[in-house]
Amino acid sequence: MAKRDYYEVLGVNRDASEEEIKKAYRKLAMKWHPDRNPDNPKAEEHFKEAKEAYEALSDAKKRGAYDQYGHGGIDPQAGMGGGAGGFGDIFNDIFGDIFGGARGGRSNVFRGADLRYNLEITLEQAAHGFETRIRIPTMAQCETCHGSGAKAGSQPQTCPTCRGAGQVRVSQGPFSIAQTCPRCHGAGKIIPNPCAGCGGSGRIKHQKTLSVKIPAGVDEGDRVRLSGEGEPGVNGGPAGDLYVQVHIKPHAVFQRDHDDLHCEMPVSFSAAALGGDIDIPTLDGSARIKVPAETQSGKTFRLRGKGIKGVRSHAAGDLFCHVVVETPVSLTARQKELLHEFEAISQKDVARHNPRSKSWFDKVKEFFEG
């Protein structure tokens, strides 16, 4: 079967850059890797085809010959594991940055670790946003050795095992696998005389204060990213990031549901029966609700736009007030007397004054008689 065009295999244009070719191969390699497709017998064929195309197009000389003469212009065995590099080499070229390190002697340069800071805020602060200052522990460059890790008057030495690469290659059958150097642990250098201040690490523990702006509308679990405020990199690598993770304290009145707010609204027995106006709090002040006569417990009033405008929302949510009819307690003798009189009057026409009670008792009676 005739081979497909390498550019077609990778899904790139003929004028694609090296980075575009590398990105396309990475995507296909992750998709068709045999370990990820144990039940697909064709996955290995697709994987080898993509690997062969990448080996040809990632090499400037091979790509030039291929562009001019097609498949006949390059070694027909290029994609089958022969030539200068095997599967381990090309896989490390593409995925080395994922597993730490890269080829070409740069494996001892590492990005600093990301940090997380848990920030507890109030519901009001989450709704309106605010700016605060936080103090975090981190690692800073040692001032004694200026980050070299070596004692004053001495210098780090190139690791004789890996010759500064930070990696050693181990052959396993047809594969060549890169592993972290066991002597320098990937640093590429060894320190015979370590600095007393940092113990040879080149970094010391440090406290720093940062200003953090929390945007209005943040919700539980949202994160604010402070680029470059994580731990510093190793051997000139970039610093990591700091993620401030938001946690909202429980509120005495409101419960939040995304952009909406909920609250219970206690209403006295007489107010629920007779109706009236009730003032309720909101995050922006207070609002008045007209409670109609004969309001039952569980009724919900909705105040549009009185919730929270989320970070990614176009409009504020709503406030839902749930009525809870409160049974009076600590009654005086006079109150008890009036309630007994009220109950006696109500019992003369239960269907009219207590329709839900009447209906429930009728259902109970039918249940037992049935």
PDB file of N, CA and C in Angstrom, residues 225-271:
ATOM      1  N   ARG A 225      -4.869  33.641  40.201  1.00  0.00           N
ATOM      2  CA  ARG A 225      -3.493  33.250  39.854  1.00  0.00           C
ATOM      3  C   ARG A 225      -2.567  34.457  39.876  1.00  0.00           C
ATOM      4  N   LEU A 226      -1.484  34.320  40.617  1.00  0.00           N
ATOM      5  CA  LEU A 226      -0.435  35.344  40.648  1.00  0.00           C
ATOM      6  C   LEU A 226       0.772  34.763  39.924  1.00  0.00           C
ATOM      7  N   SER A 227       0.949  35.188  38.688  1.00  0.00           N
ATOM      8  CA  SER A 227       1.990  34.625  37.839  1.00  0.00           C
ATOM      9  C   SER A 227       3.375  34.940  38.379  1.00  0.00           C
ATOM     10  N   GLY A 228       4.215  33.906  38.424  1.00  0.00           N
ATOM     11  CA  GLY A 228       5.603  34.084  38.822  1.00  0.00           C
ATOM     12  C   GLY A 228       5.828  34.281  40.301  1.00  0.00           C
ATOM     13  N   GLU A 229       4.797  34.099  41.124  1.00  0.00           N
ATOM     14  CA  GLU A 229       4.940  34.302  42.571  1.00  0.00           C
ATOM     15  C   GLU A 229       5.065  32.983  43.325  1.00  0.00           C
ATOM     16  N   GLY A 230       5.288  31.894  42.590  1.00  0.00           N
ATOM     17  CA  GLY A 230       5.527  30.615  43.248  1.00  0.00           C
ATOM     18  C   GLY A 230       6.992  30.478  43.611  1.00  0.00           C
ATOM     19  N   GLU A 231       7.443  29.241  43.763  1.00  0.00           N
ATOM     20  CA  GLU A 231       8.839  29.032  44.104  1.00  0.00           C
ATOM     21  C   GLU A 231       9.731  29.356  42.899  1.00  0.00           C
ATOM     22  N   PRO A 232      10.931  29.872  43.158  1.00  0.00           N
ATOM     23  CA  PRO A 232      11.838  30.186  42.041  1.00  0.00           C
ATOM     24  C   PRO A 232      12.306  28.921  41.344  1.00  0.00           C
ATOM     25  N   GLY A 233      12.680  29.064  40.074  1.00  0.00           N
ATOM     26  CA  GLY A 233      13.148  27.926  39.310  1.00  0.00           C
ATOM     27  C   GLY A 233      14.545  27.500  39.723  1.00  0.00           C
ATOM     28  N   VAL A 234      14.962  26.347  39.203  1.00  0.00           N
ATOM     29  CA  VAL A 234      16.288  25.801  39.504  1.00  0.00           C
ATOM     30  C   VAL A 234      17.206  26.041  38.307  1.00  0.00           C
ATOM     31  N   ASN A 235      18.397  26.508  38.597  1.00  0.00           N
ATOM     32  CA  ASN A 235      19.401  26.759  37.552  1.00  0.00           C
ATOM     33  C   ASN A 235      18.881  27.686  36.455  1.00  0.00           C
ATOM     34  N   GLY A 236      18.214  28.748  36.869  1.00  0.00           N
ATOM     35  CA  GLY A 236      17.743  29.736  35.897  1.00  0.00           C
ATOM     36  C   GLY A 236      16.377  29.460  35.322  1.00  0.00           C
ATOM     37  N   GLY A 237      15.720  28.411  35.776  1.00  0.00           N
ATOM     38  CA  GLY A 237      14.384  28.107  35.280  1.00  0.00           C
ATOM     39  C   GLY A 237      13.371  29.142  35.756  1.00  0.00           C
ATOM     40  N   PRO A 238      12.222  29.263  35.065  1.00  0.00           N
ATOM     41  CA  PRO A 238      11.213  30.244  35.457  1.00  0.00           C
ATOM     42  C   PRO A 238      10.556  29.900  36.789  1.00  0.00           C
ATOM     43  N   ALA A 239      10.085  30.917  37.475  1.00  0.00           N
ATOM     44  CA  ALA A 239       9.398  30.699  38.754  1.00  0.00           C
ATOM     45  C   ALA A 239       8.005  30.120  38.511  1.00  0.00           C
ATOM     46  N   GLY A 240       7.507  29.398  39.486  1.00  0.00           N
ATOM     47  CA  GLY A 240       6.149  28.874  39.402  1.00  0.00           C
ATOM     48  C   GLY A 240       5.124  29.959  39.707  1.00  0.00           C
ATOM     49  N   ASP A 241       3.870  29.572  39.765  1.00  0.00           N
ATOM     50  CA  ASP A 241       2.791  30.523  40.028  1.00  0.00           C
ATOM     51  C   ASP A 241       2.210  30.283  41.418  1.00  0.00           C
ATOM     52  N   LEU A 242       1.559  31.294  41.935  1.00  0.00           N
ATOM     53  CA  LEU A 242       0.855  31.187  43.211  1.00  0.00           C
ATOM     54  C   LEU A 242      -0.643  31.234  42.934  1.00  0.00           C
ATOM     55  N   TYR A 243      -1.373  30.263  43.450  1.00  0.00           N
ATOM     56  CA  TYR A 243      -2.823  30.203  43.287  1.00  0.00           C
ATOM     57  C   TYR A 243      -3.478  30.479  44.639  1.00  0.00           C
ATOM     58  N   VAL A 244      -4.219  31.572  44.689  1.00  0.00           N
ATOM     59  CA  VAL A 244      -4.963  31.915  45.908  1.00  0.00           C
ATOM     60  C   VAL A 244      -6.357  31.321  45.773  1.00  0.00           C
ATOM     61  N   GLN A 245      -6.633  30.304  46.586  1.00  0.00           N
ATOM     62  CA  GLN A 245      -7.910  29.599  46.497  1.00  0.00           C
ATOM     63  C   GLN A 245      -8.876  30.176  47.528  1.00  0.00           C
ATOM     64  N   VAL A 246     -10.059  30.536  47.047  1.00  0.00           N
ATOM     65  CA  VAL A 246     -11.053  31.232  47.869  1.00  0.00           C
ATOM     66  C   VAL A 246     -11.955  30.243  48.596  1.00  0.00           C
ATOM     67  N   HIS A 247     -12.144  30.486  49.890  1.00  0.00           N
ATOM     68  CA  HIS A 247     -13.106  29.735  50.693  1.00  0.00           C
ATOM     69  C   HIS A 247     -14.000  30.764  51.396  1.00  0.00           C
ATOM     70  N   ILE A 248     -15.304  30.572  51.284  1.00  0.00           N
ATOM     71  CA  ILE A 248     -16.255  31.546  51.826  1.00  0.00           C
ATOM     72  C   ILE A 248     -16.800  31.059  53.168  1.00  0.00           C
ATOM     73  N   LYS A 249     -16.733  31.935  54.160  1.00  0.00           N
ATOM     74  CA  LYS A 249     -17.223  31.595  55.493  1.00  0.00           C
ATOM     75  C   LYS A 249     -18.749  31.444  55.481  1.00  0.00           C
ATOM     76  N   PRO A 250     -19.277  30.571  56.337  1.00  0.00           N
ATOM     77  CA  PRO A 250     -20.744  30.475  56.455  1.00  0.00           C
ATOM     78  C   PRO A 250     -21.324  31.817  56.901  1.00  0.00           C
ATOM     79  N   HIS A 251     -22.482  32.166  56.333  1.00  0.00           N
ATOM     80  CA  HIS A 251     -23.116  33.442  56.652  1.00  0.00           C
ATOM     81  C   HIS A 251     -24.268  33.229  57.630  1.00  0.00           C
ATOM     82  N   ALA A 252     -24.493  34.213  58.487  1.00  0.00           N
ATOM     83  CA  ALA A 252     -25.535  34.085  59.506  1.00  0.00           C
ATOM     84  C   ALA A 252     -26.943  34.126  58.916  1.00  0.00           C
ATOM     85  N   VAL A 253     -27.119  34.743  57.747  1.00  0.00           N
ATOM     86  CA  VAL A 253     -28.455  34.932  57.178  1.00  0.00           C
ATOM     87  C   VAL A 253     -28.621  34.198  55.845  1.00  0.00           C
ATOM     88  N   PHE A 254     -27.639  34.305  54.962  1.00  0.00           N
ATOM     89  CA  PHE A 254     -27.807  33.827  53.587  1.00  0.00           C
ATOM     90  C   PHE A 254     -27.045  32.531  53.325  1.00  0.00           C
ATOM     91  N   GLN A 255     -27.602  31.745  52.418  1.00  0.00           N
ATOM     92  CA  GLN A 255     -26.912  30.590  51.852  1.00  0.00           C
ATOM     93  C   GLN A 255     -26.784  30.852  50.353  1.00  0.00           C
ATOM     94  N   ARG A 256     -25.580  30.639  49.835  1.00  0.00           N
ATOM     95  CA  ARG A 256     -25.328  30.940  48.420  1.00  0.00           C
ATOM     96  C   ARG A 256     -25.481  29.700  47.550  1.00  0.00           C
ATOM     97  N   ASP A 257     -26.105  29.865  46.394  1.00  0.00           N
ATOM     98  CA  ASP A 257     -26.224  28.821  45.383  1.00  0.00           C
ATOM     99  C   ASP A 257     -25.834  29.445  44.048  1.00  0.00           C
ATOM    100  N   HIS A 258     -24.518  29.360  43.735  1.00  0.00           N
ATOM    101  CA  HIS A 258     -23.963  30.032  42.554  1.00  0.00           C
ATOM    102  C   HIS A 258     -24.230  31.551  42.666  1.00  0.00           C
ATOM    103  N   ASP A 259     -25.045  32.121  41.784  1.00  0.00           N
ATOM    104  CA  ASP A 259     -25.298  33.563  41.847  1.00  0.00           C
ATOM    105  C   ASP A 259     -26.526  33.909  42.681  1.00  0.00           C
ATOM    106  N   ASP A 260     -27.295  32.913  43.084  1.00  0.00           N
ATOM    107  CA  ASP A 260     -28.514  33.155  43.865  1.00  0.00           C
ATOM    108  C   ASP A 260     -28.232  33.072  45.360  1.00  0.00           C
ATOM    109  N   LEU A 261     -29.065  33.766  46.112  1.00  0.00           N
ATOM    110  CA  LEU A 261     -29.004  33.716  47.564  1.00  0.00           C
ATOM    111  C   LEU A 261     -30.335  33.200  48.103  1.00  0.00           C
ATOM    112  N   HIS A 262     -30.266  32.480  49.213  1.00  0.00           N
ATOM    113  CA  HIS A 262     -31.465  31.964  49.866  1.00  0.00           C
ATOM    114  C   HIS A 262     -31.416  32.348  51.342  1.00  0.00           C
ATOM    115  N   CYS A 263     -32.589  32.614  51.877  1.00  0.00           N
ATOM    116  CA  CYS A 263     -32.668  32.884  53.309  1.00  0.00           C
ATOM    117  C   CYS A 263     -34.039  32.458  53.828  1.00  0.00           C
ATOM    118  N   GLU A 264     -34.081  32.107  55.092  1.00  0.00           N
ATOM    119  CA  GLU A 264     -35.354  31.802  55.744  1.00  0.00           C
ATOM    120  C   GLU A 264     -35.909  33.075  56.358  1.00  0.00           C
ATOM    121  N   MET A 265     -37.209  33.263  56.217  1.00  0.00           N
ATOM    122  CA  MET A 265     -37.848  34.476  56.712  1.00  0.00           C
ATOM    123  C   MET A 265     -38.904  34.084  57.744  1.00  0.00           C
ATOM    124  N   PRO A 266     -38.583  34.124  59.063  1.00  0.00           N
ATOM    125  CA  PRO A 266     -39.559  33.788  60.091  1.00  0.00           C
ATOM    126  C   PRO A 266     -40.703  34.803  60.105  1.00  0.00           C
ATOM    127  N   VAL A 267     -41.918  34.296  60.104  1.00  0.00           N
ATOM    128  CA  VAL A 267     -43.114  35.142  60.140  1.00  0.00           C
ATOM    129  C   VAL A 267     -43.985  34.671  61.292  1.00  0.00           C
ATOM    130  N   SER A 268     -44.472  35.596  62.082  1.00  0.00           N
ATOM    131  CA  SER A 268     -45.298  35.224  63.222  1.00  0.00           C
ATOM    132  C   SER A 268     -46.624  34.640  62.754  1.00  0.00           C
ATOM    133  N   PHE A 269     -47.232  33.887  63.642  1.00  0.00           N
ATOM    134  CA  PHE A 269     -48.501  33.235  63.346  1.00  0.00           C
ATOM    135  C   PHE A 269     -49.550  34.262  62.917  1.00  0.00           C
ATOM    136  N   SER A 270     -49.633  35.354  63.641  1.00  0.00           N
ATOM    137  CA  SER A 270     -50.654  36.358  63.331  1.00  0.00           C
ATOM    138  C   SER A 270     -50.327  37.106  62.039  1.00  0.00           C
ATOM    139  N   ALA A 271     -49.013  37.420  61.791  1.00  0.00           N
ATOM    140  CA  ALA A 271     -48.632  38.127  60.570  1.00  0.00           C
ATOM    141  C   ALA A 271     -48.899  37.281  59.338  1.00  0.00           C
TER     142      ALA A 271
END
